[in-house]
PDB file of C-alpha atoms in Angstrom:
ATOM      1  CA  UNK A   9      17.436   7.290  22.519  1.00  0.00           C
ATOM      2  CA  UNK A  10      18.235   6.998  18.756  1.00  0.00           C
ATOM      3  CA  UNK A  11      20.297   3.619  19.257  1.00  0.00           C
ATOM      4  CA  UNK A  12      17.107   2.331  21.410  1.00  0.00           C
ATOM      5  CA  UNK A  13      14.697   3.497  18.690  1.00  0.00           C
ATOM      6  CA  UNK A  14      17.265   1.674  15.871  1.00  0.00           C
ATOM      7  CA  UNK A  15      17.411  -1.359  18.324  1.00  0.00           C
ATOM      8  CA  UNK A  16      13.728  -1.573  18.148  1.00  0.00           C
ATOM      9  CA  UNK A  17      13.247  -1.888  13.991  1.00  0.00           C
ATOM     10  CA  UNK A  18      11.356  -4.714  13.536  1.00  0.00           C
ATOM     11  CA  UNK A  19      13.988  -7.288  11.029  1.00  0.00           C
ATOM     12  CA  UNK A  20      10.514  -7.880   9.148  1.00  0.00           C
ATOM     13  CA  UNK A  21      10.369  -4.216   7.835  1.00  0.00           C
ATOM     14  CA  UNK A  22      14.090  -3.177   7.514  1.00  0.00           C
ATOM     15  CA  UNK A  23      14.928  -2.609   3.931  1.00  0.00           C
ATOM     16  CA  UNK A  24      11.390  -3.605   3.222  1.00  0.00           C
ATOM     17  CA  UNK A  25       7.467  -2.200   1.702  1.00  0.00           C
ATOM     18  CA  UNK A  26       6.029  -4.528   3.977  1.00  0.00           C
ATOM     19  CA  UNK A  27       3.854  -3.099   6.337  1.00  0.00           C
ATOM     20  CA  UNK A  28       2.398  -4.132   9.923  1.00  0.00           C
ATOM     21  CA  UNK A  29      -1.238  -3.634  10.866  1.00  0.00           C
ATOM     22  CA  UNK A  30      -1.837  -0.368  11.436  1.00  0.00           C
ATOM     23  CA  UNK A  31      -0.823   1.265  14.820  1.00  0.00           C
ATOM     24  CA  UNK A  32      -2.980   3.484  16.541  1.00  0.00           C
ATOM     25  CA  UNK A  33      -2.089   6.792  18.521  1.00  0.00           C
ATOM     26  CA  UNK A  34      -2.850   9.240  21.262  1.00  0.00           C
ATOM     27  CA  UNK A  35      -0.691  12.462  21.342  1.00  0.00           C
ATOM     28  CA  UNK A  36      -0.284  15.147  23.953  1.00  0.00           C
ATOM     29  CA  UNK A  37      -1.153  19.091  23.145  1.00  0.00           C
ATOM     30  CA  UNK A  38       1.855  20.137  22.334  1.00  0.00           C
ATOM     31  CA  UNK A  39       2.305  17.655  18.636  1.00  0.00           C
ATOM     32  CA  UNK A  40      -1.711  18.541  16.950  1.00  0.00           C
ATOM     33  CA  UNK A  41       0.877  18.776  13.772  1.00  0.00           C
ATOM     34  CA  UNK A  42       1.855  15.440  14.296  1.00  0.00           C
ATOM     35  CA  UNK A  43      -1.704  14.433  14.914  1.00  0.00           C
ATOM     36  CA  UNK A  44      -2.693  15.773  11.666  1.00  0.00           C
ATOM     37  CA  UNK A  45       0.185  13.903   9.213  1.00  0.00           C
ATOM     38  CA  UNK A  46      -0.769  10.603  10.697  1.00  0.00           C
ATOM     39  CA  UNK A  47      -4.121  10.919  10.319  1.00  0.00           C
ATOM     40  CA  UNK A  48      -3.431  11.851   6.611  1.00  0.00           C
ATOM     41  CA  UNK A  49      -1.291   8.668   6.474  1.00  0.00           C
ATOM     42  CA  UNK A  50      -4.152   6.890   7.548  1.00  0.00           C
ATOM     43  CA  UNK A  51      -3.064   6.559  11.169  1.00  0.00           C
ATOM     44  CA  UNK A  52      -6.250   6.339  13.976  1.00  0.00           C
ATOM     45  CA  UNK A  53      -4.292   9.110  15.861  1.00  0.00           C
ATOM     46  CA  UNK A  54      -6.486  10.802  18.773  1.00  0.00           C
ATOM     47  CA  UNK A  55      -5.342  14.363  19.941  1.00  0.00           C
ATOM     48  CA  UNK A  56      -6.990  17.361  22.380  1.00  0.00           C
ATOM     49  CA  UNK A  57      -5.668  20.579  23.181  1.00  0.00           C
ATOM     50  CA  UNK A  58      -6.596  20.231  26.746  1.00  0.00           C
ATOM     51  CA  UNK A  59      -6.232  16.871  28.421  1.00  0.00           C
ATOM     52  CA  UNK A  60      -4.735  15.857  31.674  1.00  0.00           C
ATOM     53  CA  UNK A  61      -1.713  13.639  31.431  1.00  0.00           C
ATOM     54  CA  UNK A  62      -4.039  10.724  33.817  1.00  0.00           C
ATOM     55  CA  UNK A  63      -6.302  10.802  30.905  1.00  0.00           C
ATOM     56  CA  UNK A  64      -3.960   9.974  28.076  1.00  0.00           C
ATOM     57  CA  UNK A  65      -2.393   7.004  30.217  1.00  0.00           C
ATOM     58  CA  UNK A  66      -6.028   6.274  30.428  1.00  0.00           C
ATOM     59  CA  UNK A  67      -6.641   6.016  26.917  1.00  0.00           C
ATOM     60  CA  UNK A  68      -3.482   4.439  25.903  1.00  0.00           C
ATOM     61  CA  UNK A  69      -4.489   1.597  28.360  1.00  0.00           C
ATOM     62  CA  UNK A  70      -7.690   1.158  27.479  1.00  0.00           C
ATOM     63  CA  UNK A  71      -7.445   1.403  23.638  1.00  0.00           C
ATOM     64  CA  UNK A  72      -3.754  -0.276  23.524  1.00  0.00           C
ATOM     65  CA  UNK A  73      -2.906   3.261  22.085  1.00  0.00           C
ATOM     66  CA  UNK A  74       0.976   4.578  21.600  1.00  0.00           C
ATOM     67  CA  UNK A  75       1.506   8.064  23.236  1.00  0.00           C
ATOM     68  CA  UNK A  76       3.220  10.424  21.435  1.00  0.00           C
ATOM     69  CA  UNK A  77       4.477  13.380  23.537  1.00  0.00           C
ATOM     70  CA  UNK A  78       7.098  16.007  24.187  1.00  0.00           C
ATOM     71  CA  UNK A  79       6.315  15.932  28.182  1.00  0.00           C
ATOM     72  CA  UNK A  80       9.436  13.476  29.324  1.00  0.00           C
ATOM     73  CA  UNK A  81       7.526  13.148  32.993  1.00  0.00           C
ATOM     74  CA  UNK A  82       4.736  11.583  30.754  1.00  0.00           C
ATOM     75  CA  UNK A  83       6.848   9.184  28.920  1.00  0.00           C
ATOM     76  CA  UNK A  84       8.831   7.812  31.940  1.00  0.00           C
ATOM     77  CA  UNK A  85       5.186   7.371  33.025  1.00  0.00           C
ATOM     78  CA  UNK A  86       3.613   5.896  30.832  1.00  0.00           C
ATOM     79  CA  UNK A  87       7.126   3.278  30.243  1.00  0.00           C
ATOM     80  CA  UNK A  88       6.859   2.564  34.151  1.00  0.00           C
ATOM     81  CA  UNK A  89       3.041   1.939  33.361  1.00  0.00           C
ATOM     82  CA  UNK A  90       4.122  -0.916  30.296  1.00  0.00           C
ATOM     83  CA  UNK A  91       2.595   1.539  28.266  1.00  0.00           C
ATOM     84  CA  UNK A  92       4.195   1.991  24.266  1.00  0.00           C
ATOM     85  CA  UNK A  93       5.594   5.696  24.610  1.00  0.00           C
ATOM     86  CA  UNK A  94       7.566   7.469  22.349  1.00  0.00           C
ATOM     87  CA  UNK A  95       9.222  10.602  23.528  1.00  0.00           C
ATOM     88  CA  UNK A  96       9.452  13.131  20.878  1.00  0.00           C
ATOM     89  CA  UNK A  97      12.715  15.392  21.046  1.00  0.00           C
ATOM     90  CA  UNK A  98      12.612  16.880  17.501  1.00  0.00           C
ATOM     91  CA  UNK A  99       9.416  17.861  16.627  1.00  0.00           C
ATOM     92  CA  UNK A 100      10.382  18.875  13.074  1.00  0.00           C
ATOM     93  CA  UNK A 101       7.898  16.535  11.211  1.00  0.00           C
ATOM     94  CA  UNK A 102      10.448  15.048   9.015  1.00  0.00           C
ATOM     95  CA  UNK A 103      12.337  13.700  11.683  1.00  0.00           C
ATOM     96  CA  UNK A 104       9.123  12.665  13.863  1.00  0.00           C
ATOM     97  CA  UNK A 105       7.433  10.740  10.395  1.00  0.00           C
ATOM     98  CA  UNK A 106      10.937   8.931   9.904  1.00  0.00           C
ATOM     99  CA  UNK A 107      11.429   7.702  13.749  1.00  0.00           C
ATOM    100  CA  UNK A 108       7.576   6.391  13.960  1.00  0.00           C
ATOM    101  CA  UNK A 109       8.015   4.661  10.782  1.00  0.00           C
ATOM    102  CA  UNK A 110      11.801   3.208  11.880  1.00  0.00           C
ATOM    103  CA  UNK A 111      10.406   2.101  14.574  1.00  0.00           C
ATOM    104  CA  UNK A 112       6.575   1.189  13.889  1.00  0.00           C
ATOM    105  CA  UNK A 113       6.390   0.631  10.754  1.00  0.00           C
ATOM    106  CA  UNK A 114       4.160   3.398   9.514  1.00  0.00           C
ATOM    107  CA  UNK A 115       4.045   4.090   5.762  1.00  0.00           C
ATOM    108  CA  UNK A 116       5.290   6.900   4.309  1.00  0.00           C
ATOM    109  CA  UNK A 117       3.356   7.237   1.081  1.00  0.00           C
ATOM    110  CA  UNK A 118      -0.143   8.505   1.028  1.00  0.00           C
ATOM    111  CA  UNK A 119      -2.706   6.111  -0.269  1.00  0.00           C
ATOM    112  CA  UNK A 120      -6.203   7.486  -1.289  1.00  0.00           C
ATOM    113  CA  UNK A 121      -8.260   4.885   0.153  1.00  0.00           C
ATOM    114  CA  UNK A 122      -6.729   4.743   3.435  1.00  0.00           C
ATOM    115  CA  UNK A 123      -6.871   8.203   4.742  1.00  0.00           C
ATOM    116  CA  UNK A 124      -8.700  10.227   7.853  1.00  0.00           C
ATOM    117  CA  UNK A 125      -9.749  13.829   8.329  1.00  0.00           C
ATOM    118  CA  UNK A 126      -6.771  15.764  10.193  1.00  0.00           C
ATOM    119  CA  UNK A 127      -9.637  17.862  12.032  1.00  0.00           C
ATOM    120  CA  UNK A 128     -11.732  14.930  13.642  1.00  0.00           C
ATOM    121  CA  UNK A 129     -10.102  11.546  12.225  1.00  0.00           C
ATOM    122  CA  UNK A 130     -13.101  10.184  10.830  1.00  0.00           C
ATOM    123  CA  UNK A 131     -12.042   7.586   7.702  1.00  0.00           C
ATOM    124  CA  UNK A 132     -12.510   9.966   4.967  1.00  0.00           C
ATOM    125  CA  UNK A 133     -14.593   8.944   1.600  1.00  0.00           C
ATOM    126  CA  UNK A 134     -12.690   9.019  -1.959  1.00  0.00           C
ATOM    127  CA  UNK A 135     -14.607   9.780  -4.339  1.00  0.00           C
ATOM    128  CA  UNK A 136     -14.587  11.277  -8.319  1.00  0.00           C
ATOM    129  CA  UNK A 137     -18.687  11.801  -8.799  1.00  0.00           C
ATOM    130  CA  UNK A 138     -18.572  15.723  -9.296  1.00  0.00           C
ATOM    131  CA  UNK A 139     -22.564  15.351  -9.049  1.00  0.00           C
ATOM    132  CA  UNK A 140     -21.803  14.548  -5.402  1.00  0.00           C
ATOM    133  CA  UNK A 141     -19.291  17.500  -5.154  1.00  0.00           C
ATOM    134  CA  UNK A 142     -20.784  19.988  -6.824  1.00  0.00           C
ATOM    135  CA  UNK A 143     -22.805  21.426  -3.986  1.00  0.00           C
ATOM    136  CA  UNK A 144     -19.939  21.577  -1.454  1.00  0.00           C
ATOM    137  CA  UNK A 145     -17.265  22.963  -3.141  1.00  0.00           C
ATOM    138  CA  UNK A 146     -17.041  26.066  -5.535  1.00  0.00           C
ATOM    139  CA  UNK A 147     -17.451  25.875  -9.293  1.00  0.00           C
ATOM    140  CA  UNK A 148     -13.725  26.344  -9.671  1.00  0.00           C
ATOM    141  CA  UNK A 149     -12.314  23.883  -7.777  1.00  0.00           C
ATOM    142  CA  UNK A 150     -15.116  21.229  -9.374  1.00  0.00           C
ATOM    143  CA  UNK A 151     -13.190  22.411 -12.729  1.00  0.00           C
ATOM    144  CA  UNK A 152      -9.823  22.261 -11.773  1.00  0.00           C
ATOM    145  CA  UNK A 153     -10.076  18.539  -9.761  1.00  0.00           C
ATOM    146  CA  UNK A 154     -10.855  15.368 -10.329  1.00  0.00           C
ATOM    147  CA  UNK A 155     -10.565  13.630  -7.317  1.00  0.00           C
ATOM    148  CA  UNK A 156     -12.085  14.136  -4.230  1.00  0.00           C
ATOM    149  CA  UNK A 157     -12.402  13.284   0.048  1.00  0.00           C
ATOM    150  CA  UNK A 158     -15.203  13.927   1.738  1.00  0.00           C
ATOM    151  CA  UNK A 159     -15.173  13.563   6.118  1.00  0.00           C
ATOM    152  CA  UNK A 160     -18.824  11.978   6.550  1.00  0.00           C
ATOM    153  CA  UNK A 161     -18.643  13.064  10.483  1.00  0.00           C
ATOM    154  CA  UNK A 162     -17.677  16.875  10.267  1.00  0.00           C
ATOM    155  CA  UNK A 163     -18.197  17.276   6.637  1.00  0.00           C
ATOM    156  CA  UNK A 164     -15.324  18.700   5.351  1.00  0.00           C
ATOM    157  CA  UNK A 165     -14.028  18.067   1.456  1.00  0.00           C
ATOM    158  CA  UNK A 166     -10.773  18.034   1.348  1.00  0.00           C
ATOM    159  CA  UNK A 167      -8.430  17.827  -2.445  1.00  0.00           C
ATOM    160  CA  UNK A 168      -5.255  18.005  -3.419  1.00  0.00           C
ATOM    161  CA  UNK A 169      -4.622  21.756  -4.099  1.00  0.00           C
ATOM    162  CA  UNK A 170      -1.607  23.472  -4.438  1.00  0.00           C
ATOM    163  CA  UNK A 171      -0.445  22.763  -0.903  1.00  0.00           C
ATOM    164  CA  UNK A 172      -0.162  18.820  -2.167  1.00  0.00           C
ATOM    165  CA  UNK A 173       3.762  20.051  -3.650  1.00  0.00           C
ATOM    166  CA  UNK A 174       4.871  20.452  -0.008  1.00  0.00           C
ATOM    167  CA  UNK A 175       3.406  17.417   1.454  1.00  0.00           C
ATOM    168  CA  UNK A 176       4.898  14.853  -1.110  1.00  0.00           C
ATOM    169  CA  UNK A 177       8.501  16.746  -0.025  1.00  0.00           C
ATOM    170  CA  UNK A 178       7.771  16.695   3.410  1.00  0.00           C
ATOM    171  CA  UNK A 179       7.340  12.687   2.711  1.00  0.00           C
ATOM    172  CA  UNK A 180      10.130  12.288   0.727  1.00  0.00           C
ATOM    173  CA  UNK A 181      12.557  13.889   2.940  1.00  0.00           C
ATOM    174  CA  UNK A 182      10.999  11.631   5.774  1.00  0.00           C
ATOM    175  CA  UNK A 183      11.485   8.753   3.526  1.00  0.00           C
ATOM    176  CA  UNK A 184      15.298  10.471   3.791  1.00  0.00           C
ATOM    177  CA  UNK A 185      15.445  10.480   6.830  1.00  0.00           C
ATOM    178  CA  UNK A 186      14.417   7.114   8.116  1.00  0.00           C
ATOM    179  CA  UNK A 187      17.150   5.486   5.502  1.00  0.00           C
ATOM    180  CA  UNK A 188      19.871   7.215   7.089  1.00  0.00           C
ATOM    181  CA  UNK A 189      18.155   5.661  10.404  1.00  0.00           C
ATOM    182  CA  UNK A 190      18.379   2.248   9.042  1.00  0.00           C
ATOM    183  CA  UNK A 191      21.706   2.584   7.459  1.00  0.00           C
ATOM    184  CA  UNK A 192      23.197   2.978  11.007  1.00  0.00           C
ATOM    185  CA  UNK A 193      22.043   0.204  12.317  1.00  0.00           C
ATOM    186  CA  UNK A 194      21.799  -2.537   9.828  1.00  0.00           C
ATOM    187  CA  UNK A 195      25.407  -3.600   8.892  1.00  0.00           C
ATOM    188  CA  UNK A 196      26.148  -2.909   5.133  1.00  0.00           C
ATOM    189  CA  UNK A 197      27.801  -6.426   3.349  1.00  0.00           C
ATOM    190  CA  UNK A 198      31.762  -5.692   2.823  1.00  0.00           C
ATOM    191  CA  UNK A 199      32.560  -6.670  -0.894  1.00  0.00           C
ATOM    192  CA  UNK A 200      34.979  -9.567  -1.565  1.00  0.00           C
ATOM    193  CA  UNK A 201      38.287  -8.833  -2.014  1.00  0.00           C
ATOM    194  CA  UNK A 202      40.261  -9.718  -4.637  1.00  0.00           C
ATOM    195  CA  UNK A 203      42.337 -12.281  -2.099  1.00  0.00           C
ATOM    196  CA  UNK A 204      38.814 -13.859  -1.278  1.00  0.00           C
ATOM    197  CA  UNK A 205      37.969 -14.528  -4.547  1.00  0.00           C
ATOM    198  CA  UNK A 206      34.572 -16.281  -5.925  1.00  0.00           C
ATOM    199  CA  UNK A 207      33.921 -19.819  -4.660  1.00  0.00           C
TER     200      UNK A 207
END
């Protein structure tokens, strides 16, 4: 499985910060934590707590979404139908994000202007307007933070609170894990020996 993932790393993105257009995902009921992280990073990700496998296959086919699953049977059925699918062997979020970045080119940095509601998948609206935020959050939050994100669908308001340090740590580990994957695939240039000399 690892070798197959590495073989699919797009050459354009090996060692590069250039990114492809956003892939879209649909995840099974066992990967809700992955859905929330992908939404945070700006990726359109569908997640249902209870959904039949055939519906996941239908959504993936009709909406051109990549299936993320811990169900090996679902993964095999998806591949048999010619759909893009990724079987999650290790559910730790750092490993999952690293593999998805290596295989599909997702970015592993937070973009404050391109992020989604972790709860409902709607693109969030960035604001620094205290006047707009004041009726929605406590006075302490207004005084402590300057940047906010509002979900126009469910109305939730987000800010970079104490948990943000943990989020950055996860992304840092994921980037490190991705580099390990890429380094295992991309051959390293060997240094010239003294006998070869320089031309």
